[in-house]
Amino acid sequence: MAKSHSQSTRFHMMAKPVSYRCNLKCDYCFYLEKEDMMATHPSERMNDGLLKRYVRDYIRAQDDEEIDFAWQGGEPTLAGLDFYRQVVKYQQRYADGKRITNSFQTNAVAINHQWAEFFAEHGFLIGVSIDGMPEIHDRYRISVNGRPTFERVKRAIELLKTHQVDFNTLTVINDQNWQRGKETYQALKALGSQFMQFIPIVGDRRAPTGGALFARQNRQARALLRPSPWLRPVYDRCLRPMGATGCRPDLHTRV
C-alpha cells in the first residue's frame, strides 16, 4: 500500500498582462524582435475573466501563508491603473486568510502621483529599471521616438520616495557601463536604492548545425561574471567600508 504523506506546494510565477508591449524602445531589449514576429498578432491586455482565474487559481494552488504576485512585461503600467485596482480586489476576494504581496518591475516613465499612491496603499514592491548615470542610461533606454528617459525615471523614483513606496533597482550591464561599476553603484545609491540587481548582457548566435540558439558570452559578459572589473571595485571601494561581507554571485547587492 502506498505511504500517504503531505507535501507543500510552492512555486512562483511572473505575469505579463500586456505581453511584450512597451512604451520604450531600449536597443538591447530582446522583445524588439518579437514585435516584428508578432506584427500580425497584436498583443492585448489580459482580459478580466483571465485575470480573475489567474488570481484565484494561483492562490488556491499553493499551501504557503504568503503568496507573492510578480507583474512584469513588456511594461506592466500599460495595463492601466484600473487593471491593478481589479487585481487587488480579486486578491482580497480569494486570499482566504493568506498574506498577499505584489512586486512590480517597471521602466517607471509612466509613474505619477496616482500610481505612487496606489503602490503605497497596497504595499507593492517596485523594481525600477535604470542603468546608472544619465549618459549611460540614455544611451540605450530611450522612448519610442528616440528621446532620453533618465530624468523621467528619476522623477518617478522621487515620487516613490515621497509616498514611501519600497523600491529597488535593476541595472543592465552593457558595453557602456561594464567598466564603471563604482560610478554606477554610487549613482544608484544617490538615488536611494537599497537593493541593486545587475544583469549582464550575454549575446546569442546560431549553432553551426540544427539552428539551435545558444548563449555566447562575449569578452565583456565573461568579465562581468568574475569579480573584476565590475564587482571588485564596488565591493572594495563602496561596500567593504560600510561593513558588507560580500555580494551574492547572481549580481545582487543589498546596501
JSON list of N, CA and C in Angstrom, two decimals, residues 7-65:
[
{"chain": "A", "resi": 7, "resn": "GLN", "atom": "N", "xyz": [2.61, 17.11, 1.22]},
{"chain": "A", "resi": 7, "resn": "GLN", "atom": "CA", "xyz": [3.71, 17.82, 0.58]},
{"chain": "A", "resi": 7, "resn": "GLN", "atom": "C", "xyz": [3.24, 19.23, 0.25]},
{"chain": "A", "resi": 8, "resn": "SER", "atom": "N", "xyz": [4.02, 20.20, 0.70]},
{"chain": "A", "resi": 8, "resn": "SER", "atom": "CA", "xyz": [3.66, 21.59, 0.45]},
{"chain": "A", "resi": 8, "resn": "SER", "atom": "C", "xyz": [3.90, 21.93, -1.02]},
{"chain": "A", "resi": 9, "resn": "THR", "atom": "N", "xyz": [2.95, 22.62, -1.60]},
{"chain": "A", "resi": 9, "resn": "THR", "atom": "CA", "xyz": [3.08, 23.07, -2.98]},
{"chain": "A", "resi": 9, "resn": "THR", "atom": "C", "xyz": [3.52, 24.52, -2.97]},
{"chain": "A", "resi": 10, "resn": "ARG", "atom": "N", "xyz": [4.70, 24.78, -3.54]},
{"chain": "A", "resi": 10, "resn": "ARG", "atom": "CA", "xyz": [5.23, 26.14, -3.52]},
{"chain": "A", "resi": 10, "resn": "ARG", "atom": "C", "xyz": [5.90, 26.42, -4.86]},
{"chain": "A", "resi": 11, "resn": "PHE", "atom": "N", "xyz": [5.48, 27.48, -5.51]},
{"chain": "A", "resi": 11, "resn": "PHE", "atom": "CA", "xyz": [6.09, 27.87, -6.78]},
{"chain": "A", "resi": 11, "resn": "PHE", "atom": "C", "xyz": [5.87, 29.36, -6.98]},
{"chain": "A", "resi": 12, "resn": "HIS", "atom": "N", "xyz": [6.53, 29.91, -7.97]},
{"chain": "A", "resi": 12, "resn": "HIS", "atom": "CA", "xyz": [6.44, 31.35, -8.21]},
{"chain": "A", "resi": 12, "resn": "HIS", "atom": "C", "xyz": [6.26, 31.58, -9.70]},
{"chain": "A", "resi": 13, "resn": "MET", "atom": "N", "xyz": [5.36, 32.49, -10.03]},
{"chain": "A", "resi": 13, "resn": "MET", "atom": "CA", "xyz": [5.09, 32.82, -11.43]},
{"chain": "A", "resi": 13, "resn": "MET", "atom": "C", "xyz": [5.19, 34.32, -11.64]},
{"chain": "A", "resi": 14, "resn": "MET", "atom": "N", "xyz": [5.54, 34.70, -12.87]},
{"chain": "A", "resi": 14, "resn": "MET", "atom": "CA", "xyz": [5.52, 36.09, -13.27]},
{"chain": "A", "resi": 14, "resn": "MET", "atom": "C", "xyz": [4.42, 36.29, -14.30]},
{"chain": "A", "resi": 15, "resn": "ALA", "atom": "N", "xyz": [3.59, 37.27, -14.09]},
{"chain": "A", "resi": 15, "resn": "ALA", "atom": "CA", "xyz": [2.51, 37.58, -15.03]},
{"chain": "A", "resi": 15, "resn": "ALA", "atom": "C", "xyz": [2.92, 38.75, -15.91]},
{"chain": "A", "resi": 16, "resn": "LYS", "atom": "N", "xyz": [2.61, 38.66, -17.19]},
{"chain": "A", "resi": 16, "resn": "LYS", "atom": "CA", "xyz": [2.89, 39.72, -18.15]},
{"chain": "A", "resi": 16, "resn": "LYS", "atom": "C", "xyz": [1.57, 40.15, -18.78]},
{"chain": "A", "resi": 17, "resn": "PRO", "atom": "N", "xyz": [0.83, 41.03, -18.11]},
{"chain": "A", "resi": 17, "resn": "PRO", "atom": "CA", "xyz": [-0.54, 41.32, -18.55]},
{"chain": "A", "resi": 17, "resn": "PRO", "atom": "C", "xyz": [-0.65, 42.04, -19.89]},
{"chain": "A", "resi": 18, "resn": "VAL", "atom": "N", "xyz": [0.45, 42.62, -20.39]},
{"chain": "A", "resi": 18, "resn": "VAL", "atom": "CA", "xyz": [0.41, 43.22, -21.73]},
{"chain": "A", "resi": 18, "resn": "VAL", "atom": "C", "xyz": [1.44, 42.55, -22.65]},
{"chain": "A", "resi": 19, "resn": "SER", "atom": "N", "xyz": [1.90, 41.38, -22.27]},
{"chain": "A", "resi": 19, "resn": "SER", "atom": "CA", "xyz": [2.87, 40.62, -23.06]},
{"chain": "A", "resi": 19, "resn": "SER", "atom": "C", "xyz": [4.12, 41.46, -23.31]},
{"chain": "A", "resi": 20, "resn": "TYR", "atom": "N", "xyz": [4.55, 41.59, -24.57]},
{"chain": "A", "resi": 20, "resn": "TYR", "atom": "CA", "xyz": [5.81, 42.27, -24.89]},
{"chain": "A", "resi": 20, "resn": "TYR", "atom": "C", "xyz": [5.65, 43.77, -25.07]},
{"chain": "A", "resi": 21, "resn": "ARG", "atom": "N", "xyz": [4.43, 44.31, -25.01]},
{"chain": "A", "resi": 21, "resn": "ARG", "atom": "CA", "xyz": [4.21, 45.74, -25.29]},
{"chain": "A", "resi": 21, "resn": "ARG", "atom": "C", "xyz": [4.99, 46.62, -24.32]},
{"chain": "A", "resi": 22, "resn": "CYS", "atom": "N", "xyz": [5.52, 47.72, -24.85]},
{"chain": "A", "resi": 22, "resn": "CYS", "atom": "CA", "xyz": [6.32, 48.61, -24.01]},
{"chain": "A", "resi": 22, "resn": "CYS", "atom": "C", "xyz": [6.22, 50.03, -24.55]},
{"chain": "A", "resi": 23, "resn": "ASN", "atom": "N", "xyz": [6.47, 51.01, -23.67]},
{"chain": "A", "resi": 23, "resn": "ASN", "atom": "CA", "xyz": [6.48, 52.41, -24.07]},
{"chain": "A", "resi": 23, "resn": "ASN", "atom": "C", "xyz": [7.90, 52.94, -24.26]},
{"chain": "A", "resi": 24, "resn": "LEU", "atom": "N", "xyz": [8.90, 52.05, -24.18]},
{"chain": "A", "resi": 24, "resn": "LEU", "atom": "CA", "xyz": [10.28, 52.40, -24.52]},
{"chain": "A", "resi": 24, "resn": "LEU", "atom": "C", "xyz": [10.74, 51.52, -25.68]},
{"chain": "A", "resi": 25, "resn": "LYS", "atom": "N", "xyz": [11.89, 51.87, -26.21]},
{"chain": "A", "resi": 25, "resn": "LYS", "atom": "CA", "xyz": [12.50, 51.07, -27.28]},
{"chain": "A", "resi": 25, "resn": "LYS", "atom": "C", "xyz": [13.99, 50.92, -26.99]},
{"chain": "A", "resi": 26, "resn": "CYS", "atom": "N", "xyz": [14.28, 50.21, -25.92]},
{"chain": "A", "resi": 26, "resn": "CYS", "atom": "CA", "xyz": [15.66, 50.01, -25.50]},
{"chain": "A", "resi": 26, "resn": "CYS", "atom": "C", "xyz": [16.39, 49.16, -26.53]},
{"chain": "A", "resi": 27, "resn": "ASP", "atom": "N", "xyz": [17.55, 49.63, -26.99]},
{"chain": "A", "resi": 27, "resn": "ASP", "atom": "CA", "xyz": [18.25, 48.96, -28.08]},
{"chain": "A", "resi": 27, "resn": "ASP", "atom": "C", "xyz": [18.62, 47.52, -27.76]},
{"chain": "A", "resi": 28, "resn": "TYR", "atom": "N", "xyz": [18.86, 47.22, -26.49]},
{"chain": "A", "resi": 28, "resn": "TYR", "atom": "CA", "xyz": [19.31, 45.87, -26.14]},
{"chain": "A", "resi": 28, "resn": "TYR", "atom": "C", "xyz": [18.17, 44.92, -25.78]},
{"chain": "A", "resi": 29, "resn": "CYS", "atom": "N", "xyz": [16.93, 45.35, -25.88]},
{"chain": "A", "resi": 29, "resn": "CYS", "atom": "CA", "xyz": [15.80, 44.53, -25.44]},
{"chain": "A", "resi": 29, "resn": "CYS", "atom": "C", "xyz": [15.51, 43.40, -26.42]},
{"chain": "A", "resi": 30, "resn": "PHE", "atom": "N", "xyz": [15.41, 42.17, -25.90]},
{"chain": "A", "resi": 30, "resn": "PHE", "atom": "CA", "xyz": [15.13, 41.02, -26.76]},
{"chain": "A", "resi": 30, "resn": "PHE", "atom": "C", "xyz": [13.70, 41.02, -27.29]},
{"chain": "A", "resi": 31, "resn": "TYR", "atom": "N", "xyz": [12.83, 41.84, -26.73]},
{"chain": "A", "resi": 31, "resn": "TYR", "atom": "CA", "xyz": [11.44, 41.89, -27.20]},
{"chain": "A", "resi": 31, "resn": "TYR", "atom": "C", "xyz": [11.30, 42.66, -28.51]},
{"chain": "A", "resi": 32, "resn": "LEU", "atom": "N", "xyz": [12.30, 43.44, -28.89]},
{"chain": "A", "resi": 32, "resn": "LEU", "atom": "CA", "xyz": [12.18, 44.22, -30.12]},
{"chain": "A", "resi": 32, "resn": "LEU", "atom": "C", "xyz": [11.96, 43.31, -31.33]},
{"chain": "A", "resi": 33, "resn": "GLU", "atom": "N", "xyz": [12.66, 42.17, -31.35]},
{"chain": "A", "resi": 33, "resn": "GLU", "atom": "CA", "xyz": [12.47, 41.23, -32.45]},
{"chain": "A", "resi": 33, "resn": "GLU", "atom": "C", "xyz": [11.08, 40.62, -32.43]},
{"chain": "A", "resi": 34, "resn": "LYS", "atom": "N", "xyz": [10.54, 40.42, -31.24]},
{"chain": "A", "resi": 34, "resn": "LYS", "atom": "CA", "xyz": [9.22, 39.80, -31.13]},
{"chain": "A", "resi": 34, "resn": "LYS", "atom": "C", "xyz": [8.14, 40.73, -31.68]},
{"chain": "A", "resi": 35, "resn": "GLU", "atom": "N", "xyz": [8.36, 42.04, -31.62]},
{"chain": "A", "resi": 35, "resn": "GLU", "atom": "CA", "xyz": [7.39, 42.96, -32.19]},
{"chain": "A", "resi": 35, "resn": "GLU", "atom": "C", "xyz": [7.22, 42.70, -33.68]},
{"chain": "A", "resi": 36, "resn": "ASP", "atom": "N", "xyz": [8.32, 42.44, -34.37]},
{"chain": "A", "resi": 36, "resn": "ASP", "atom": "CA", "xyz": [8.23, 42.15, -35.80]},
{"chain": "A", "resi": 36, "resn": "ASP", "atom": "C", "xyz": [7.57, 40.80, -36.04]},
{"chain": "A", "resi": 37, "resn": "MET", "atom": "N", "xyz": [7.94, 39.81, -35.23]},
{"chain": "A", "resi": 37, "resn": "MET", "atom": "CA", "xyz": [7.39, 38.46, -35.39]},
{"chain": "A", "resi": 37, "resn": "MET", "atom": "C", "xyz": [5.89, 38.43, -35.15]},
{"chain": "A", "resi": 38, "resn": "MET", "atom": "N", "xyz": [5.43, 39.28, -34.23]},
{"chain": "A", "resi": 38, "resn": "MET", "atom": "CA", "xyz": [4.03, 39.22, -33.83]},
{"chain": "A", "resi": 38, "resn": "MET", "atom": "C", "xyz": [3.20, 40.35, -34.42]},
{"chain": "A", "resi": 39, "resn": "ALA", "atom": "N", "xyz": [3.71, 40.96, -35.48]},
{"chain": "A", "resi": 39, "resn": "ALA", "atom": "CA", "xyz": [3.01, 42.10, -36.08]},
{"chain": "A", "resi": 39, "resn": "ALA", "atom": "C", "xyz": [1.60, 41.73, -36.52]},
{"chain": "A", "resi": 40, "resn": "THR", "atom": "N", "xyz": [1.42, 40.48, -36.92]},
{"chain": "A", "resi": 40, "resn": "THR", "atom": "CA", "xyz": [0.10, 40.04, -37.37]},
{"chain": "A", "resi": 40, "resn": "THR", "atom": "C", "xyz": [-0.77, 39.54, -36.22]},
{"chain": "A", "resi": 41, "resn": "HIS", "atom": "N", "xyz": [-0.21, 39.51, -35.01]},
{"chain": "A", "resi": 41, "resn": "HIS", "atom": "CA", "xyz": [-0.96, 39.06, -33.83]},
{"chain": "A", "resi": 41, "resn": "HIS", "atom": "C", "xyz": [-0.76, 40.08, -32.71]},
{"chain": "A", "resi": 42, "resn": "PRO", "atom": "N", "xyz": [-1.43, 41.21, -32.80]},
{"chain": "A", "resi": 42, "resn": "PRO", "atom": "CA", "xyz": [-1.23, 42.27, -31.82]},
{"chain": "A", "resi": 42, "resn": "PRO", "atom": "C", "xyz": [-1.46, 41.79, -30.39]},
{"chain": "A", "resi": 43, "resn": "SER", "atom": "N", "xyz": [-0.59, 42.26, -29.50]},
{"chain": "A", "resi": 43, "resn": "SER", "atom": "CA", "xyz": [-0.72, 41.90, -28.09]},
{"chain": "A", "resi": 43, "resn": "SER", "atom": "C", "xyz": [-1.84, 42.70, -27.45]},
{"chain": "A", "resi": 44, "resn": "GLU", "atom": "N", "xyz": [-2.66, 42.05, -26.68]},
{"chain": "A", "resi": 44, "resn": "GLU", "atom": "CA", "xyz": [-3.74, 42.72, -25.97]},
{"chain": "A", "resi": 44, "resn": "GLU", "atom": "C", "xyz": [-3.55, 42.55, -24.47]},
{"chain": "A", "resi": 45, "resn": "ARG", "atom": "N", "xyz": [-4.24, 43.38, -23.72]},
{"chain": "A", "resi": 45, "resn": "ARG", "atom": "CA", "xyz": [-4.18, 43.28, -22.27]},
{"chain": "A", "resi": 45, "resn": "ARG", "atom": "C", "xyz": [-4.92, 42.04, -21.79]},
{"chain": "A", "resi": 46, "resn": "MET", "atom": "N", "xyz": [-4.42, 41.43, -20.74]},
{"chain": "A", "resi": 46, "resn": "MET", "atom": "CA", "xyz": [-5.11, 40.30, -20.12]},
{"chain": "A", "resi": 46, "resn": "MET", "atom": "C", "xyz": [-6.54, 40.70, -19.79]},
{"chain": "A", "resi": 47, "resn": "ASN", "atom": "N", "xyz": [-7.52, 39.93, -20.24]},
{"chain": "A", "resi": 47, "resn": "ASN", "atom": "CA", "xyz": [-8.91, 40.31, -20.00]},
{"chain": "A", "resi": 47, "resn": "ASN", "atom": "C", "xyz": [-9.33, 39.98, -18.57]},
{"chain": "A", "resi": 48, "resn": "ASP", "atom": "N", "xyz": [-10.47, 40.50, -18.18]},
{"chain": "A", "resi": 48, "resn": "ASP", "atom": "CA", "xyz": [-10.90, 40.38, -16.79]},
{"chain": "A", "resi": 48, "resn": "ASP", "atom": "C", "xyz": [-11.16, 38.94, -16.38]},
{"chain": "A", "resi": 49, "resn": "GLY", "atom": "N", "xyz": [-11.73, 38.16, -17.29]},
{"chain": "A", "resi": 49, "resn": "GLY", "atom": "CA", "xyz": [-12.01, 36.77, -16.96]},
{"chain": "A", "resi": 49, "resn": "GLY", "atom": "C", "xyz": [-10.74, 35.99, -16.69]},
{"chain": "A", "resi": 50, "resn": "LEU", "atom": "N", "xyz": [-9.73, 36.20, -17.53]},
{"chain": "A", "resi": 50, "resn": "LEU", "atom": "CA", "xyz": [-8.45, 35.51, -17.33]},
{"chain": "A", "resi": 50, "resn": "LEU", "atom": "C", "xyz": [-7.77, 36.00, -16.06]},
{"chain": "A", "resi": 51, "resn": "LEU", "atom": "N", "xyz": [-7.83, 37.30, -15.81]},
{"chain": "A", "resi": 51, "resn": "LEU", "atom": "CA", "xyz": [-7.23, 37.85, -14.60]},
{"chain": "A", "resi": 51, "resn": "LEU", "atom": "C", "xyz": [-7.86, 37.23, -13.36]},
{"chain": "A", "resi": 52, "resn": "LYS", "atom": "N", "xyz": [-9.16, 37.15, -13.33]},
{"chain": "A", "resi": 52, "resn": "LYS", "atom": "CA", "xyz": [-9.86, 36.57, -12.18]},
{"chain": "A", "resi": 52, "resn": "LYS", "atom": "C", "xyz": [-9.42, 35.13, -11.95]},
{"chain": "A", "resi": 53, "resn": "ARG", "atom": "N", "xyz": [-9.38, 34.34, -13.03]},
{"chain": "A", "resi": 53, "resn": "ARG", "atom": "CA", "xyz": [-8.98, 32.93, -12.88]},
{"chain": "A", "resi": 53, "resn": "ARG", "atom": "C", "xyz": [-7.53, 32.81, -12.45]},
{"chain": "A", "resi": 54, "resn": "TYR", "atom": "N", "xyz": [-6.68, 33.67, -13.00]},
{"chain": "A", "resi": 54, "resn": "TYR", "atom": "CA", "xyz": [-5.26, 33.62, -12.64]},
{"chain": "A", "resi": 54, "resn": "TYR", "atom": "C", "xyz": [-5.06, 33.89, -11.15]},
{"chain": "A", "resi": 55, "resn": "VAL", "atom": "N", "xyz": [-5.65, 34.96, -10.65]},
{"chain": "A", "resi": 55, "resn": "VAL", "atom": "CA", "xyz": [-5.50, 35.31, -9.24]},
{"chain": "A", "resi": 55, "resn": "VAL", "atom": "C", "xyz": [-6.07, 34.20, -8.36]},
{"chain": "A", "resi": 56, "resn": "ARG", "atom": "N", "xyz": [-7.26, 33.75, -8.66]},
{"chain": "A", "resi": 56, "resn": "ARG", "atom": "CA", "xyz": [-7.91, 32.71, -7.85]},
{"chain": "A", "resi": 56, "resn": "ARG", "atom": "C", "xyz": [-7.09, 31.42, -7.85]},
{"chain": "A", "resi": 57, "resn": "ASP", "atom": "N", "xyz": [-6.72, 30.95, -9.03]},
{"chain": "A", "resi": 57, "resn": "ASP", "atom": "CA", "xyz": [-6.05, 29.65, -9.13]},
{"chain": "A", "resi": 57, "resn": "ASP", "atom": "C", "xyz": [-4.63, 29.70, -8.59]},
{"chain": "A", "resi": 58, "resn": "TYR", "atom": "N", "xyz": [-3.95, 30.83, -8.77]},
{"chain": "A", "resi": 58, "resn": "TYR", "atom": "CA", "xyz": [-2.59, 30.97, -8.25]},
{"chain": "A", "resi": 58, "resn": "TYR", "atom": "C", "xyz": [-2.58, 30.89, -6.73]},
{"chain": "A", "resi": 59, "resn": "ILE", "atom": "N", "xyz": [-3.55, 31.51, -6.11]},
{"chain": "A", "resi": 59, "resn": "ILE", "atom": "CA", "xyz": [-3.65, 31.46, -4.64]},
{"chain": "A", "resi": 59, "resn": "ILE", "atom": "C", "xyz": [-4.03, 30.05, -4.18]},
{"chain": "A", "resi": 60, "resn": "ARG", "atom": "N", "xyz": [-5.03, 29.47, -4.81]},
{"chain": "A", "resi": 60, "resn": "ARG", "atom": "CA", "xyz": [-5.53, 28.16, -4.37]},
{"chain": "A", "resi": 60, "resn": "ARG", "atom": "C", "xyz": [-4.52, 27.04, -4.60]},
{"chain": "A", "resi": 61, "resn": "ALA", "atom": "N", "xyz": [-3.62, 27.22, -5.55]},
{"chain": "A", "resi": 61, "resn": "ALA", "atom": "CA", "xyz": [-2.68, 26.15, -5.89]},
{"chain": "A", "resi": 61, "resn": "ALA", "atom": "C", "xyz": [-1.52, 26.04, -4.90]},
{"chain": "A", "resi": 62, "resn": "GLN", "atom": "N", "xyz": [-1.41, 26.98, -3.97]},
{"chain": "A", "resi": 62, "resn": "GLN", "atom": "CA", "xyz": [-0.25, 26.99, -3.08]},
{"chain": "A", "resi": 62, "resn": "GLN", "atom": "C", "xyz": [-0.67, 26.85, -1.62]},
{"chain": "A", "resi": 63, "resn": "ASP", "atom": "N", "xyz": [0.22, 26.22, -0.86]},
{"chain": "A", "resi": 63, "resn": "ASP", "atom": "CA", "xyz": [-0.05, 25.99, 0.56]},
{"chain": "A", "resi": 63, "resn": "ASP", "atom": "C", "xyz": [0.58, 27.06, 1.45]},
{"chain": "A", "resi": 64, "resn": "ASP", "atom": "N", "xyz": [1.43, 27.90, 0.90]},
{"chain": "A", "resi": 64, "resn": "ASP", "atom": "CA", "xyz": [2.11, 28.91, 1.70]},
{"chain": "A", "resi": 64, "resn": "ASP", "atom": "C", "xyz": [1.12, 29.90, 2.29]},
{"chain": "A", "resi": 65, "resn": "GLU", "atom": "N", "xyz": [1.50, 30.47, 3.43]},
{"chain": "A", "resi": 65, "resn": "GLU", "atom": "CA", "xyz": [0.68, 31.50, 4.06]},
{"chain": "A", "resi": 65, "resn": "GLU", "atom": "C", "xyz": [0.93, 32.87, 3.44]}
]
